[in-house]
GROMACS .gro file of C-alpha atoms in nm:
model
  296
    1MET     CA    1  12.148  11.193   9.634
    2THR     CA    2  11.943  11.477   9.490
    3PHE     CA    3  11.623  11.602   9.651
    4LYS     CA    4  11.333  11.667   9.420
    5GLY     CA    5  10.956  11.709   9.434
    6MET     CA    6  10.898  11.731   9.808
    7ALA     CA    7  10.551  11.617   9.904
    8LEU     CA    8  10.494  11.909  10.142
    9ALA     CA    9  10.618  12.263  10.159
   10GLY     CA   10  10.827  12.312  10.469
   11ILE     CA   11  11.022  11.987  10.477
   12ALA     CA   12  11.313  12.122  10.274
   13ALA     CA   13  11.514  12.182  10.590
   14VAL     CA   14  11.465  11.821  10.694
   15THR     CA   15  11.569  11.683  10.359
   16LEU     CA   16  11.868  11.911  10.332
   17SER     CA   17  11.990  11.784  10.668
   18LEU     CA   18  11.947  11.429  10.544
   19SER     CA   19  12.152  11.495  10.233
   20ALA     CA   20  12.443  11.660  10.413
   21GLY     CA   21  12.767  11.480  10.343
   22VAL     CA   22  12.629  11.222  10.102
   23ALA     CA   23  12.769  11.371   9.784
   24GLY     CA   24  13.134  11.326   9.888
   25ALA     CA   25  13.336  11.010   9.931
   26GLN     CA   26  13.122  10.718  10.042
   27VAL     CA   27  13.206  10.544  10.367
   28LEU     CA   28  13.113  10.181  10.424
   29GLN     CA   29  12.940  10.186  10.762
   30ASP     CA   30  12.957   9.893  11.000
   31TRP     CA   31  12.585   9.818  10.955
   32MET     CA   32  12.627   9.771  10.578
   33SER     CA   33  12.717   9.456  10.389
   34ASP     CA   34  13.066   9.452  10.238
   35ASP     CA   35  12.893   9.405   9.900
   36VAL     CA   36  12.802   9.775   9.904
   37ALA     CA   37  13.166   9.887   9.885
   38ASP     CA   38  13.221   9.662   9.584
   39ALA     CA   39  12.918   9.815   9.409
   40TRP     CA   40  13.046  10.167   9.476
   41ALA     CA   41  13.390  10.074   9.344
   42ASP     CA   42  13.222   9.984   9.015
   43ASP     CA   43  13.036  10.319   9.023
   44TYR     CA   44  12.692  10.174   9.092
   45LYS     CA   45  12.548  10.425   9.337
   46GLY     CA   46  12.184  10.461   9.239
   47GLN     CA   47  12.231  10.715   8.962
   48GLY     CA   48  11.930  10.741   8.730
   49VAL     CA   49  11.694  10.589   8.990
   50SER     CA   50  11.417  10.767   9.181
   51VAL     CA   51  11.349  10.657   9.539
   52THR     CA   52  11.034  10.774   9.716
   53VAL     CA   53  11.009  10.725  10.091
   54ILE     CA   54  10.656  10.741  10.231
   55ASP     CA   55  10.702  10.808  10.600
   56ASP     CA   56  10.688  11.054  10.889
   57PHE     CA   57  10.925  11.341  10.823
   58THR     CA   58  10.777  11.626  11.024
   59SER     CA   59  10.617  11.509  11.349
   60ASN     CA   60  10.756  11.562  11.698
   61ASP     CA   61  10.795  11.185  11.741
   62ARG     CA   62  11.173  11.151  11.726
   63PHE     CA   63  11.418  10.893  11.854
   64ARG     CA   64  11.793  10.847  11.873
   65GLY     CA   65  12.013  10.640  11.650
   66ASN     CA   66  12.352  10.644  11.484
   67LEU     CA   67  12.417  10.537  11.126
   68GLY     CA   68  12.787  10.603  11.170
   69GLU     CA   69  12.762  10.981  11.158
   70GLY     CA   70  12.716  11.046  11.528
   71SER     CA   71  12.409  11.022  11.751
   72LYS     CA   72  12.105  11.206  11.616
   73LYS     CA   73  11.742  11.241  11.719
   74TRP     CA   74  11.527  11.215  11.408
   75THR     CA   75  11.180  11.121  11.289
   76HIS     CA   76  11.114  10.774  11.151
   77GLY     CA   77  11.122  10.898  10.792
   78MET     CA   78  11.446  11.084  10.843
   79TRP     CA   79  11.608  10.761  10.958
   80THR     CA   80  11.471  10.540  10.680
   81GLY     CA   81  11.546  10.803  10.418
   82ARG     CA   82  11.900  10.855  10.541
   83GLN     CA   83  11.967  10.482  10.532
   84ILE     CA   84  11.877  10.464  10.165
   85MET     CA   85  12.077  10.777  10.088
   86LEU     CA   86  12.389  10.634  10.245
   87LEU     CA   87  12.351  10.314  10.043
   88ALA     CA   88  12.259  10.474   9.709
   89PRO     CA   89  12.401  10.826   9.734
   90GLU     CA   90  12.348  10.924   9.370
   91ALA     CA   91  11.980  10.832   9.341
   92ASP     CA   92  11.713  11.102   9.333
   93PHE     CA   93  11.518  11.113   9.659
   94TYR     CA   94  11.153  11.205   9.703
   95ALA     CA   95  11.008  11.241  10.053
   96LYS     CA   96  10.633  11.197  10.088
   97ASN     CA   97  10.510  11.283  10.434
   98PHE     CA   98  10.232  11.086  10.603
   99THR     CA   99  10.016  11.397  10.624
  100SER     CA  100   9.984  11.395  10.245
  101ASN     CA  101   9.729  11.143  10.121
  102SER     CA  102   9.759  11.234   9.754
  103ALA     CA  103   9.871  10.969   9.506
  104VAL     CA  104  10.241  10.885   9.497
  105GLN     CA  105  10.395  11.026   9.180
  106LEU     CA  106  10.629  10.826   8.960
  107HIS     CA  107  10.930  10.979   8.787
  108SER     CA  108  11.161  10.918   8.494
  109GLY     CA  109  11.374  10.606   8.504
  110LEU     CA  110  11.336  10.326   8.759
  111ASP     CA  111  11.112  10.403   9.059
  112VAL     CA  112  11.160  10.248   9.402
  113LEU     CA  113  10.904  10.307   9.679
  114ASN     CA  114  11.001  10.239  10.042
  115LEU     CA  115  10.718  10.156  10.283
  116SER     CA  116  10.838  10.118  10.640
  117TYR     CA  117  10.486  10.127  10.783
  118GLY     CA  118  10.170   9.919  10.802
  119MET     CA  119   9.795   9.980  10.780
  120TYR     CA  120   9.628   9.780  11.058
  121ILE     CA  121   9.260   9.721  10.993
  122PRO     CA  122   9.028   9.464  11.160
  123LYS     CA  123   9.058   9.127  10.992
  124ARG     CA  124   8.681   9.106  10.943
  125PHE     CA  125   8.708   9.356  10.657
  126PRO     CA  126   8.797   9.184  10.327
  127THR     CA  127   9.117   9.330  10.184
  128GLY     CA  128   8.962   9.376   9.843
  129ALA     CA  129   8.678   9.583   9.986
  130ILE     CA  130   8.886   9.836  10.179
  131PRO     CA  131   8.836  10.193  10.047
  132TRP     CA  132   9.201  10.292  10.024
  133GLY     CA  133   9.298  10.657  10.006
  134ALA     CA  134   9.475  10.790   9.698
  135ARG     CA  135   9.819  10.729   9.846
  136GLU     CA  136   9.780  10.357   9.918
  137GLU     CA  137   9.565  10.305   9.610
  138SER     CA  138   9.848  10.432   9.390
  139ILE     CA  139  10.111  10.225   9.572
  140ILE     CA  140   9.905   9.906   9.538
  141GLU     CA  141   9.848   9.973   9.168
  142TYR     CA  142  10.220  10.030   9.104
  143ALA     CA  143  10.310   9.702   9.275
  144GLN     CA  144  10.038   9.496   9.115
  145THR     CA  145  10.116   9.624   8.764
  146GLY     CA  146  10.495   9.636   8.801
  147GLN     CA  147  10.532  10.012   8.758
  148ALA     CA  148  10.763  10.056   9.060
  149VAL     CA  149  10.969   9.838   9.291
  150VAL     CA  150  10.756   9.849   9.608
  151VAL     CA  151  10.960   9.753   9.914
  152LYS     CA  152  10.743   9.680  10.218
  153ALA     CA  153  10.865   9.622  10.575
  154ALA     CA  154  10.714   9.292  10.687
  155GLY     CA  155  10.621   9.415  11.036
  156ASN     CA  156  10.736   9.366  11.393
  157ASP     CA  157  10.472   9.140  11.551
  158ALA     CA  158  10.662   8.809  11.517
  159VAL     CA  159  10.378   8.657  11.314
  160ALA     CA  160  10.335   8.539  10.958
  161ILE     CA  161  10.226   8.799  10.707
  162GLY     CA  162   9.847   8.789  10.708
  163ASP     CA  163   9.811   8.673  11.068
  164ALA     CA  164   9.603   8.887  11.300
  165VAL     CA  165   9.738   9.080  11.597
  166GLY     CA  166   9.468   9.185  11.840
  167GLY     CA  167   9.203   9.116  11.577
  168SER     CA  168   9.368   9.335  11.313
  169ILE     CA  169   9.609   9.263  11.029
  170ASP     CA  170   9.836   9.476  10.820
  171GLN     CA  171   9.595   9.505  10.530
  172LEU     CA  172   9.853   9.690  10.322
  173ASN     CA  173  10.067   9.377  10.330
  174MET     CA  174   9.772   9.173  10.206
  175ALA     CA  175   9.686   9.420   9.931
  176LEU     CA  176  10.042   9.391   9.798
  177VAL     CA  177  10.047   9.010   9.789
  178GLY     CA  178  10.084   8.886   9.433
  179GLY     CA  179  10.216   9.216   9.302
  180GLU     CA  180  10.453   9.190   9.006
  181SER     CA  181  10.709   9.412   9.179
  182THR     CA  182  10.637   9.366   9.551
  183LEU     CA  183  10.920   9.289   9.793
  184PHE     CA  184  10.838   9.207  10.155
  185VAL     CA  185  11.139   9.240  10.386
  186GLY     CA  186  11.197   9.073  10.721
  187ALA     CA  187  11.485   9.136  10.959
  188LEU     CA  188  11.777   8.912  11.050
  189GLU     CA  189  11.958   8.979  11.376
  190HIS     CA  190  12.273   9.072  11.180
  191ASN     CA  191  12.418   9.051  10.829
  192GLY     CA  192  12.461   8.682  10.769
  193THR     CA  193  12.772   8.509  10.636
  194VAL     CA  194  12.847   8.146  10.560
  195ASP     CA  195  13.069   8.130  10.868
  196ASN     CA  196  12.823   8.321  11.085
  197PRO     CA  197  12.469   8.264  10.956
  198ALA     CA  198  12.200   8.491  11.097
  199TYR     CA  199  11.873   8.404  11.265
  200LEU     CA  200  11.548   8.588  11.206
  201ALA     CA  201  11.518   8.871  11.458
  202ASP     CA  202  11.278   8.776  11.735
  203TYR     CA  203  11.046   9.068  11.655
  204SER     CA  204  11.032   9.019  11.279
  205ASN     CA  205  10.727   8.901  11.090
  206TYR     CA  206  10.797   8.608  10.859
  207ALA     CA  207  10.672   8.472  10.529
  208GLY     CA  208  10.425   8.209  10.653
  209ASP     CA  209  10.253   7.943  10.445
  210ASN     CA  210  10.123   8.166  10.165
  211ALA     CA  211  10.326   8.068   9.857
  212GLU     CA  212  10.273   8.411   9.697
  213VAL     CA  213  10.423   8.579  10.003
  214GLN     CA  214  10.712   8.332  10.016
  215GLU     CA  215  10.797   8.406   9.652
  216ASN     CA  216  10.831   8.780   9.722
  217PHE     CA  217  10.986   8.771  10.070
  218LEU     CA  218  11.349   8.860  10.151
  219VAL     CA  219  11.545   8.909  10.471
  220VAL     CA  220  11.842   9.134  10.549
  221GLY     CA  221  12.044   9.208  10.860
  222VAL     CA  222  11.941   9.488  11.094
  223GLU     CA  223  12.247   9.575  11.300
  224GLY     CA  224  12.061   9.740  11.586
  225ASP     CA  225  12.344   9.686  11.830
  226ILE     CA  226  12.549   9.920  11.609
  227THR     CA  227  12.287  10.176  11.504
  228GLY     CA  228  12.037  10.165  11.790
  229LEU     CA  229  11.767  10.117  11.524
  230TYR     CA  230  11.566   9.795  11.539
  231GLY     CA  231  11.273   9.667  11.337
  232THR     CA  232  11.181   9.569  10.985
  233SER     CA  233  11.144   9.944  10.924
  234PHE     CA  234  11.522   9.944  10.892
  235ALA     CA  235  11.540   9.625  10.687
  236ALA     CA  236  11.324   9.762  10.404
  237PRO     CA  237  11.556  10.060  10.332
  238VAL     CA  238  11.847   9.823  10.281
  239VAL     CA  239  11.657   9.644  10.005
  240SER     CA  240  11.540   9.978   9.862
  241GLY     CA  241  11.903  10.087   9.849
  242TYR     CA  242  12.000   9.761   9.679
  243ALA     CA  243  11.724   9.807   9.421
  244ALA     CA  244  11.851  10.158   9.344
  245ILE     CA  245  12.208  10.031   9.308
  246LEU     CA  246  12.089   9.757   9.071
  247GLY     CA  247  11.899  10.013   8.867
  248SER     CA  248  12.217  10.216   8.818
  249LYS     CA  249  12.382   9.917   8.649
  250PHE     CA  250  12.086   9.768   8.464
  251THR     CA  251  11.957  10.093   8.322
  252THR     CA  252  11.690   9.942   8.097
  253ALA     CA  253  11.557   9.696   8.354
  254THR     CA  254  11.193   9.717   8.455
  255PRO     CA  255  11.079   9.721   8.819
  256GLU     CA  256  10.976   9.359   8.778
  257ASP     CA  257  11.323   9.273   8.644
  258ILE     CA  258  11.490   9.433   8.948
  259THR     CA  259  11.246   9.267   9.188
  260ASN     CA  260  11.300   8.924   9.038
  261ARG     CA  261  11.676   8.967   9.030
  262LEU     CA  262  11.688   9.036   9.404
  263LEU     CA  263  11.461   8.738   9.474
  264ASP     CA  264  11.640   8.498   9.238
  265THR     CA  265  11.986   8.573   9.380
  266ALA     CA  266  11.901   8.568   9.752
  267ARG     CA  267  12.121   8.347   9.968
  268THR     CA  268  12.005   8.066  10.193
  269ASP     CA  269  12.353   7.960  10.309
  270THR     CA  270  12.393   8.275  10.520
  271VAL     CA  271  12.065   8.217  10.705
  272ALA     CA  272  12.055   7.992  11.013
  273ASP     CA  273  11.792   7.715  10.992
  274TYR     CA  274  11.668   7.842  10.656
  275ASP     CA  275  11.299   7.776  10.594
  276VAL     CA  276  11.101   7.919  10.303
  277ALA     CA  277  10.803   7.967  10.535
  278VAL     CA  278  11.017   8.187  10.759
  279HIS     CA  279  11.278   8.351  10.536
  280GLY     CA  280  11.109   8.341  10.197
  281GLN     CA  281  11.377   8.340   9.927
  282GLY     CA  282  11.655   8.414  10.176
  283GLU     CA  283  11.898   8.696  10.248
  284ALA     CA  284  11.927   8.960   9.975
  285SER     CA  285  12.271   8.948   9.811
  286LEU     CA  286  12.379   9.263   9.631
  287SER     CA  287  12.693   9.104   9.487
  288ARG     CA  288  12.502   8.813   9.334
  289ALA     CA  289  12.231   9.042   9.198
  290LEU     CA  290  12.493   9.264   9.031
  291ALA     CA  291  12.697   8.976   8.888
  292PRO     CA  292  12.562   8.939   8.530
  293ASN     CA  293  12.622   9.184   8.247
  294THR     CA  294  12.250   9.212   8.180
  295ILE     CA  295  11.925   9.090   8.336
  296ASN     CA  296  11.686   9.153   8.046
   0.00000   0.00000   0.00000
């Protein structure tokens, strides 16, 4: 994965450390679905796709995890970014640090934006009246108009999207509802299979009764017992990686095409007690999404 267009001067050292070792032979890590190895074997590795991770890359708030490369102590953005890089190693990566509130820039080819964060604002404020900064304003526009695949972590409050927690809701979730290329992602306790279906992780937010949310909601396994990383923050990068892999096969597909393909091919037979109000469209399936010769 190539690093381009860093959002802030001074994070080059961080991004270089994230890219170390990605360019060589890919290794299927235990936290990944077996579908990823099949995609790599067919040379679908994210090439021609731009992935922008909006996250914390530079703060002193670091925690330990292991994505199969040894224990490291990294910022939240370093972890989410590295996850995507390991899944889609030939995509172009753009890191936008939280301290930059400028608009998110789009690039040539398919754009994927990974949002492993929320914006909690008191519920009494109507979503449509919130004065978003340039960063969120651009993200919302790209999702609503289908200019980028916008992958949003559902949240870790064990509530339906749109429900209040302590009087506040993730207003960014609500602003993305109905977007042409929005994907909300919840966490399963592990990668599900037909023989071993997975339950929703006990911390994960779920789709709820809003039909527009249900239509754009996916789940994937978060293998925290392997990586030490728990939360929907680490479910969203899996779907971002899948979107990048799809874009490297379907090179003329629009963000809406990629979004709909992931939603239309999600599995319900690998999810325990599947319910559209909990799991949305089901568990994202890379193999099913890659199956056709064309999607547009």
